[in-house]
Amino acid sequence: VSDASGCSMIALLHTGAAKFPQHFLPRTRQAVCLLLPAALLKGYGSIISRKLASHGFGASMAAMSSFPPQRYHYFLVLDFEATCDKPQIHPQEIIEFPILKLNGRTMEIESTFHMYVQPVVHPQLTPFCTELTGIIQGMVDGQPSLQQVLERVDEWMAKEGLLDPSVKSIFVTCGDWDLKVMLPGQCQYLGLPVADYFKQWINLKKAYSFAMGSWPKNGLLDMNKGLNLQHIGRPHSGIDDCKNIANIMKTLAHRGFIFKQTSKPF
């Protein structure tokens, strides 16, 4: 039994299993099996596999039943650390610039970009900043400037095939601060352009609230707790925060959540 697009009823049951009430699945499968000829049931697996492969999703049926295809080929997980103090210093400057390239089909990390950045307006890190982020003075002294790091990000994006117009990718951050406030604010201060790929993103807090029905007031800590996940590494370490974001995304994807852009166009 097929719809207008050629998708079988069985395919709909499998790809929609994560959203379908679990206690109905056995009865529904049984009913479908009674309605459909044995020959059709025998061949439906290969038909669905070919359809998935034609769209670039070569996953097994078992995986796809709890892991629906995402809208993006890659998710670029980003979490800045910046100069800070109490009271807050101005302007803040990015001192850690990590990106994880997450495969949208497998939700596994394929590549990492990670650099520390030399601050120029306030070159000396405050004790508060070091205590919060774990970044000591020696980790930023002599490192590239933000302009140089942004150039290397662009080189990495090109090397990873992320600048290909046919490849759909989007940044993911824990909140809107990184790409709505921090990067454009510092670039404006330094007179640097902001690449277009930094102008749309997914706010993981919003995605989590859509999926789980509650807002994570304490960010990653609340999201890990809500999903029964262990926190990875040190809080407020940029690269460790990226790993936590990736782990949360993978868990939500396995539960059937499909990520969508949350930022408004610039």
Tab-separated table of C-alpha atoms in Angstrom:
chain	number	residue	atom	x	y	z
A	1	VAL	CA	0.000	0.000	0.000
A	2	SER	CA	1.715	3.172	-1.151
A	3	ASP	CA	0.976	6.866	-0.968
A	4	ALA	CA	1.484	9.350	-3.820
A	5	SER	CA	5.212	9.620	-3.152
A	6	GLY	CA	5.704	5.848	-3.356
A	7	CYS	CA	6.391	5.389	0.359
A	8	SER	CA	4.942	2.183	1.773
A	9	MET	CA	2.804	2.014	4.905
A	10	ILE	CA	5.525	-0.110	6.483
A	11	ALA	CA	8.092	2.631	5.797
A	12	LEU	CA	5.864	5.161	7.510
A	13	LEU	CA	5.575	2.904	10.526
A	14	HIS	CA	9.340	2.473	10.755
A	15	THR	CA	10.421	6.062	10.146
A	16	GLY	CA	7.690	7.344	12.422
A	17	ALA	CA	8.265	4.827	15.193
A	18	ALA	CA	9.997	7.313	17.464
A	19	LYS	CA	6.931	9.578	17.475
A	20	PHE	CA	4.329	6.782	17.515
A	21	PRO	CA	3.025	5.620	20.909
A	22	GLN	CA	5.057	2.523	21.655
A	23	HIS	CA	2.192	0.443	23.045
A	24	PHE	CA	0.350	0.733	19.694
A	25	LEU	CA	3.264	-0.453	17.532
A	26	PRO	CA	2.890	-4.248	17.975
A	27	ARG	CA	-0.871	-4.110	17.246
A	28	THR	CA	-0.351	-1.786	14.282
A	29	ARG	CA	2.358	-3.946	12.765
A	30	GLN	CA	0.171	-7.012	13.248
A	31	ALA	CA	-2.769	-5.294	11.528
A	32	VAL	CA	-0.631	-4.190	8.590
A	33	CYS	CA	0.845	-7.646	8.223
A	34	LEU	CA	-2.660	-9.123	8.037
A	35	LEU	CA	-3.660	-6.621	5.339
A	36	LEU	CA	-0.588	-6.871	3.109
A	37	PRO	CA	0.328	-9.849	0.904
A	38	ALA	CA	3.296	-11.917	2.054
A	39	ALA	CA	5.223	-11.152	-1.121
A	40	LEU	CA	4.942	-7.422	-0.485
A	41	LEU	CA	6.062	-7.829	3.113
A	42	LYS	CA	9.054	-9.845	1.962
A	43	GLY	CA	10.186	-7.136	-0.437
A	44	TYR	CA	9.457	-3.966	1.514
A	45	GLY	CA	12.820	-3.892	3.270
A	46	SER	CA	14.875	-3.730	0.106
A	47	ILE	CA	12.544	-1.094	-1.404
A	48	ILE	CA	12.931	1.179	1.630
A	49	SER	CA	16.698	0.623	1.742
A	50	ARG	CA	16.960	1.707	-1.899
A	51	LYS	CA	14.837	4.809	-1.212
A	52	LEU	CA	17.015	5.744	1.765
A	53	ALA	CA	20.214	5.144	-0.196
A	54	SER	CA	18.973	7.367	-3.014
A	55	HIS	CA	18.714	10.214	-0.502
A	56	GLY	CA	22.165	9.573	0.962
A	57	PHE	CA	20.999	7.722	4.054
A	58	GLY	CA	22.551	4.275	3.961
A	59	ALA	CA	21.508	3.391	7.489
A	60	SER	CA	19.936	0.101	8.501
A	61	MET	CA	16.199	-0.198	9.048
A	62	ALA	CA	16.759	-0.838	12.750
A	63	ALA	CA	18.732	2.401	13.123
A	64	MET	CA	16.297	4.433	11.052
A	65	SER	CA	13.340	3.329	13.187
A	66	SER	CA	14.692	5.500	16.021
A	67	PHE	CA	16.922	7.846	14.017
A	68	PRO	CA	14.966	9.821	11.394
A	69	PRO	CA	16.896	11.662	8.662
A	70	GLN	CA	17.940	15.180	9.592
A	71	ARG	CA	17.524	18.253	7.376
A	72	TYR	CA	21.270	18.940	7.322
A	73	HIS	CA	24.243	16.941	6.127
A	74	TYR	CA	26.389	18.375	8.933
A	75	PHE	CA	25.951	20.176	12.234
A	76	LEU	CA	28.821	22.476	13.281
A	77	VAL	CA	28.855	22.572	17.062
A	78	LEU	CA	30.382	25.794	18.399
A	79	ASP	CA	31.010	27.144	21.896
A	80	PHE	CA	33.203	30.207	22.497
A	81	GLU	CA	35.002	31.128	25.690
A	82	ALA	CA	35.790	34.817	26.106
A	83	THR	CA	37.611	37.230	28.393
A	84	CYS	CA	35.503	38.044	31.440
A	85	ASP	CA	35.548	39.428	34.971
A	86	LYS	CA	33.243	40.718	37.705
A	87	PRO	CA	32.141	43.378	36.946
A	88	GLN	CA	32.221	42.447	33.253
A	89	ILE	CA	35.002	43.876	31.096
A	90	HIS	CA	34.300	45.530	27.741
A	91	PRO	CA	34.823	44.606	25.054
A	92	GLN	CA	34.887	40.873	25.616
A	93	GLU	CA	37.220	38.942	23.324
A	94	ILE	CA	37.056	35.339	22.159
A	95	ILE	CA	39.900	33.286	23.612
A	96	GLU	CA	38.787	29.733	22.676
A	97	PHE	CA	37.321	28.849	19.270
A	98	PRO	CA	36.212	25.180	19.006
A	99	ILE	CA	34.018	23.585	16.307
A	100	LEU	CA	32.934	19.943	16.031
A	101	LYS	CA	31.732	18.672	12.644
A	102	LEU	CA	28.826	16.341	13.389
A	103	ASN	CA	27.553	14.022	10.656
A	104	GLY	CA	23.806	14.582	10.251
A	105	ARG	CA	23.199	10.943	9.313
A	106	THR	CA	25.185	9.210	12.065
A	107	MET	CA	25.368	12.088	14.599
A	108	GLU	CA	29.027	11.155	15.127
A	109	ILE	CA	31.927	13.634	15.274
A	110	GLU	CA	33.891	13.559	12.011
A	111	SER	CA	36.329	16.442	12.443
A	112	THR	CA	37.446	19.036	15.000
A	113	PHE	CA	38.636	22.621	14.707
A	114	HIS	CA	40.117	23.976	17.941
A	115	MET	CA	42.285	27.043	18.497
A	116	TYR	CA	43.002	29.479	21.304
A	117	VAL	CA	42.983	33.182	20.449
A	118	GLN	CA	45.224	36.016	21.641
A	119	PRO	CA	43.135	38.850	23.154
A	120	VAL	CA	44.419	42.306	22.187
A	121	VAL	CA	42.326	44.852	24.098
A	122	HIS	CA	42.720	43.076	27.453
A	123	PRO	CA	45.680	40.762	26.787
A	124	GLN	CA	46.019	39.721	30.450
A	125	LEU	CA	43.433	37.166	31.571
A	126	THR	CA	41.770	37.869	34.900
A	127	PRO	CA	41.851	35.318	37.768
A	128	PHE	CA	38.043	35.099	37.437
A	129	CYS	CA	38.357	34.169	33.745
A	130	THR	CA	40.954	31.484	34.418
A	131	GLU	CA	38.939	30.021	37.280
A	132	LEU	CA	35.761	29.932	35.177
A	133	THR	CA	37.176	28.597	31.900
A	134	GLY	CA	40.333	26.774	32.952
A	135	ILE	CA	42.267	28.810	30.367
A	136	ILE	CA	45.588	30.093	31.713
A	137	GLN	CA	47.700	32.940	30.349
A	138	GLY	CA	50.176	30.645	28.628
A	139	MET	CA	47.393	29.109	26.530
A	140	VAL	CA	46.592	32.410	24.795
A	141	ASP	CA	49.973	34.181	24.749
A	142	GLY	CA	51.458	34.067	21.253
A	143	GLN	CA	48.316	32.548	19.716
A	144	PRO	CA	46.805	33.879	16.458
A	145	SER	CA	44.554	36.931	16.483
A	146	LEU	CA	40.817	36.549	15.870
A	147	GLN	CA	41.285	37.654	12.258
A	148	GLN	CA	43.878	34.923	11.709
A	149	VAL	CA	41.706	32.303	13.418
A	150	LEU	CA	38.707	33.243	11.264
A	151	GLU	CA	40.882	32.782	8.178
A	152	ARG	CA	41.856	29.313	9.411
A	153	VAL	CA	38.207	28.488	10.112
A	154	ASP	CA	37.436	29.314	6.484
A	155	GLU	CA	40.308	27.104	5.306
A	156	TRP	CA	39.033	24.256	7.520
A	157	MET	CA	35.458	24.710	6.225
A	158	ALA	CA	36.761	24.476	2.647
A	159	LYS	CA	38.901	21.410	3.404
A	160	GLU	CA	35.925	19.658	5.004
A	161	GLY	CA	33.724	20.348	1.970
A	162	LEU	CA	31.414	22.592	3.969
A	163	LEU	CA	31.568	25.489	1.492
A	164	ASP	CA	30.109	23.345	-1.294
A	165	PRO	CA	26.647	24.825	-2.094
A	166	SER	CA	25.201	21.313	-2.356
A	167	VAL	CA	26.241	20.497	1.228
A	168	LYS	CA	23.748	21.654	3.861
A	169	SER	CA	25.342	22.554	7.183
A	170	ILE	CA	24.412	24.770	10.125
A	171	PHE	CA	26.064	25.886	13.350
A	172	VAL	CA	24.700	24.748	16.711
A	173	THR	CA	25.277	26.697	19.937
A	174	CYS	CA	24.042	26.502	23.514
A	175	GLY	CA	22.109	29.766	23.424
A	176	ASP	CA	22.193	32.698	21.004
A	177	TRP	CA	25.085	34.592	22.622
A	178	ASP	CA	27.951	33.097	20.582
A	179	LEU	CA	26.723	34.044	17.112
A	180	LYS	CA	24.192	36.779	17.847
A	181	VAL	CA	26.267	38.818	20.308
A	182	MET	CA	29.881	37.712	20.805
A	183	LEU	CA	31.249	37.109	17.299
A	184	PRO	CA	29.453	39.949	15.454
A	185	GLY	CA	30.196	42.348	18.322
A	186	GLN	CA	33.929	41.632	18.335
A	187	CYS	CA	34.116	41.651	14.538
A	188	GLN	CA	32.416	45.028	14.471
A	189	TYR	CA	34.861	46.367	17.078
A	190	LEU	CA	37.837	45.100	15.038
A	191	GLY	CA	36.383	46.061	11.648
A	192	LEU	CA	36.213	42.450	10.432
A	193	PRO	CA	33.525	40.934	8.185
A	194	VAL	CA	31.332	38.109	9.479
A	195	ALA	CA	31.107	35.149	7.088
A	196	ASP	CA	27.592	34.253	5.950
A	197	TYR	CA	27.834	30.742	7.431
A	198	PHE	CA	27.947	32.299	10.907
A	199	LYS	CA	24.619	34.075	10.347
A	200	GLN	CA	22.248	31.150	10.883
A	201	TRP	CA	22.283	28.623	13.674
A	202	ILE	CA	20.373	26.277	15.960
A	203	ASN	CA	20.037	27.270	19.611
A	204	LEU	CA	20.249	23.936	21.445
A	205	LYS	CA	18.271	25.311	24.397
A	206	LYS	CA	15.319	26.038	22.092
A	207	ALA	CA	15.650	22.664	20.358
A	208	TYR	CA	15.723	20.889	23.720
A	209	SER	CA	12.650	22.782	24.930
A	210	PHE	CA	10.773	21.822	21.737
A	211	ALA	CA	11.747	18.175	22.200
A	212	MET	CA	11.336	17.843	25.970
A	213	GLY	CA	8.718	20.468	26.801
A	214	SER	CA	10.810	22.318	29.409
A	215	TRP	CA	13.330	25.169	29.266
A	216	PRO	CA	16.865	24.278	30.489
A	217	LYS	CA	17.534	27.214	32.833
A	218	ASN	CA	21.019	25.948	33.667
A	219	GLY	CA	21.927	25.119	30.088
A	220	LEU	CA	24.002	22.006	29.501
A	221	LEU	CA	23.716	20.834	33.113
A	222	ASP	CA	19.905	20.770	32.936
A	223	MET	CA	19.890	19.159	29.492
A	224	ASN	CA	22.269	16.388	30.576
A	225	LYS	CA	20.186	15.809	33.694
A	226	GLY	CA	16.931	15.760	31.734
A	227	LEU	CA	18.339	13.145	29.342
A	228	ASN	CA	20.155	11.120	32.060
A	229	LEU	CA	23.554	11.863	30.504
A	230	GLN	CA	26.895	12.203	32.240
A	231	HIS	CA	28.521	15.634	31.854
A	232	ILE	CA	31.672	15.412	29.742
A	233	GLY	CA	34.816	17.204	30.939
A	234	ARG	CA	34.928	20.588	32.601
A	235	PRO	CA	32.033	23.099	32.554
A	236	HIS	CA	32.938	26.285	30.612
A	237	SER	CA	35.699	24.573	28.670
A	238	GLY	CA	34.755	25.428	25.088
A	239	ILE	CA	35.818	22.104	23.577
A	240	ASP	CA	34.210	20.089	26.397
A	241	ASP	CA	30.990	22.079	26.094
A	242	CYS	CA	30.962	21.240	22.372
A	243	LYS	CA	31.253	17.534	23.205
A	244	ASN	CA	28.304	17.824	25.595
A	245	ILE	CA	26.240	19.628	22.952
A	246	ALA	CA	27.048	16.874	20.428
A	247	ASN	CA	26.092	14.162	22.923
A	248	ILE	CA	22.780	15.863	23.716
A	249	MET	CA	22.028	16.267	20.002
A	250	LYS	CA	22.746	12.603	19.317
A	251	THR	CA	20.461	11.554	22.172
A	252	LEU	CA	17.614	13.788	20.980
A	253	ALA	CA	18.054	12.531	17.399
A	254	HIS	CA	17.828	8.923	18.605
A	255	ARG	CA	14.541	9.879	20.241
A	256	GLY	CA	13.241	11.030	16.882
A	257	PHE	CA	13.835	14.781	17.113
A	258	ILE	CA	14.591	16.615	13.857
A	259	PHE	CA	16.658	19.780	14.302
A	260	LYS	CA	15.611	23.020	12.616
A	261	GLN	CA	17.167	26.480	12.400
A	262	THR	CA	16.077	28.665	15.317
A	263	SER	CA	17.838	31.956	14.477
A	264	LYS	CA	16.108	34.643	12.453
A	265	PRO	CA	17.756	35.734	9.167
A	266	PHE	CA	20.151	38.678	9.529
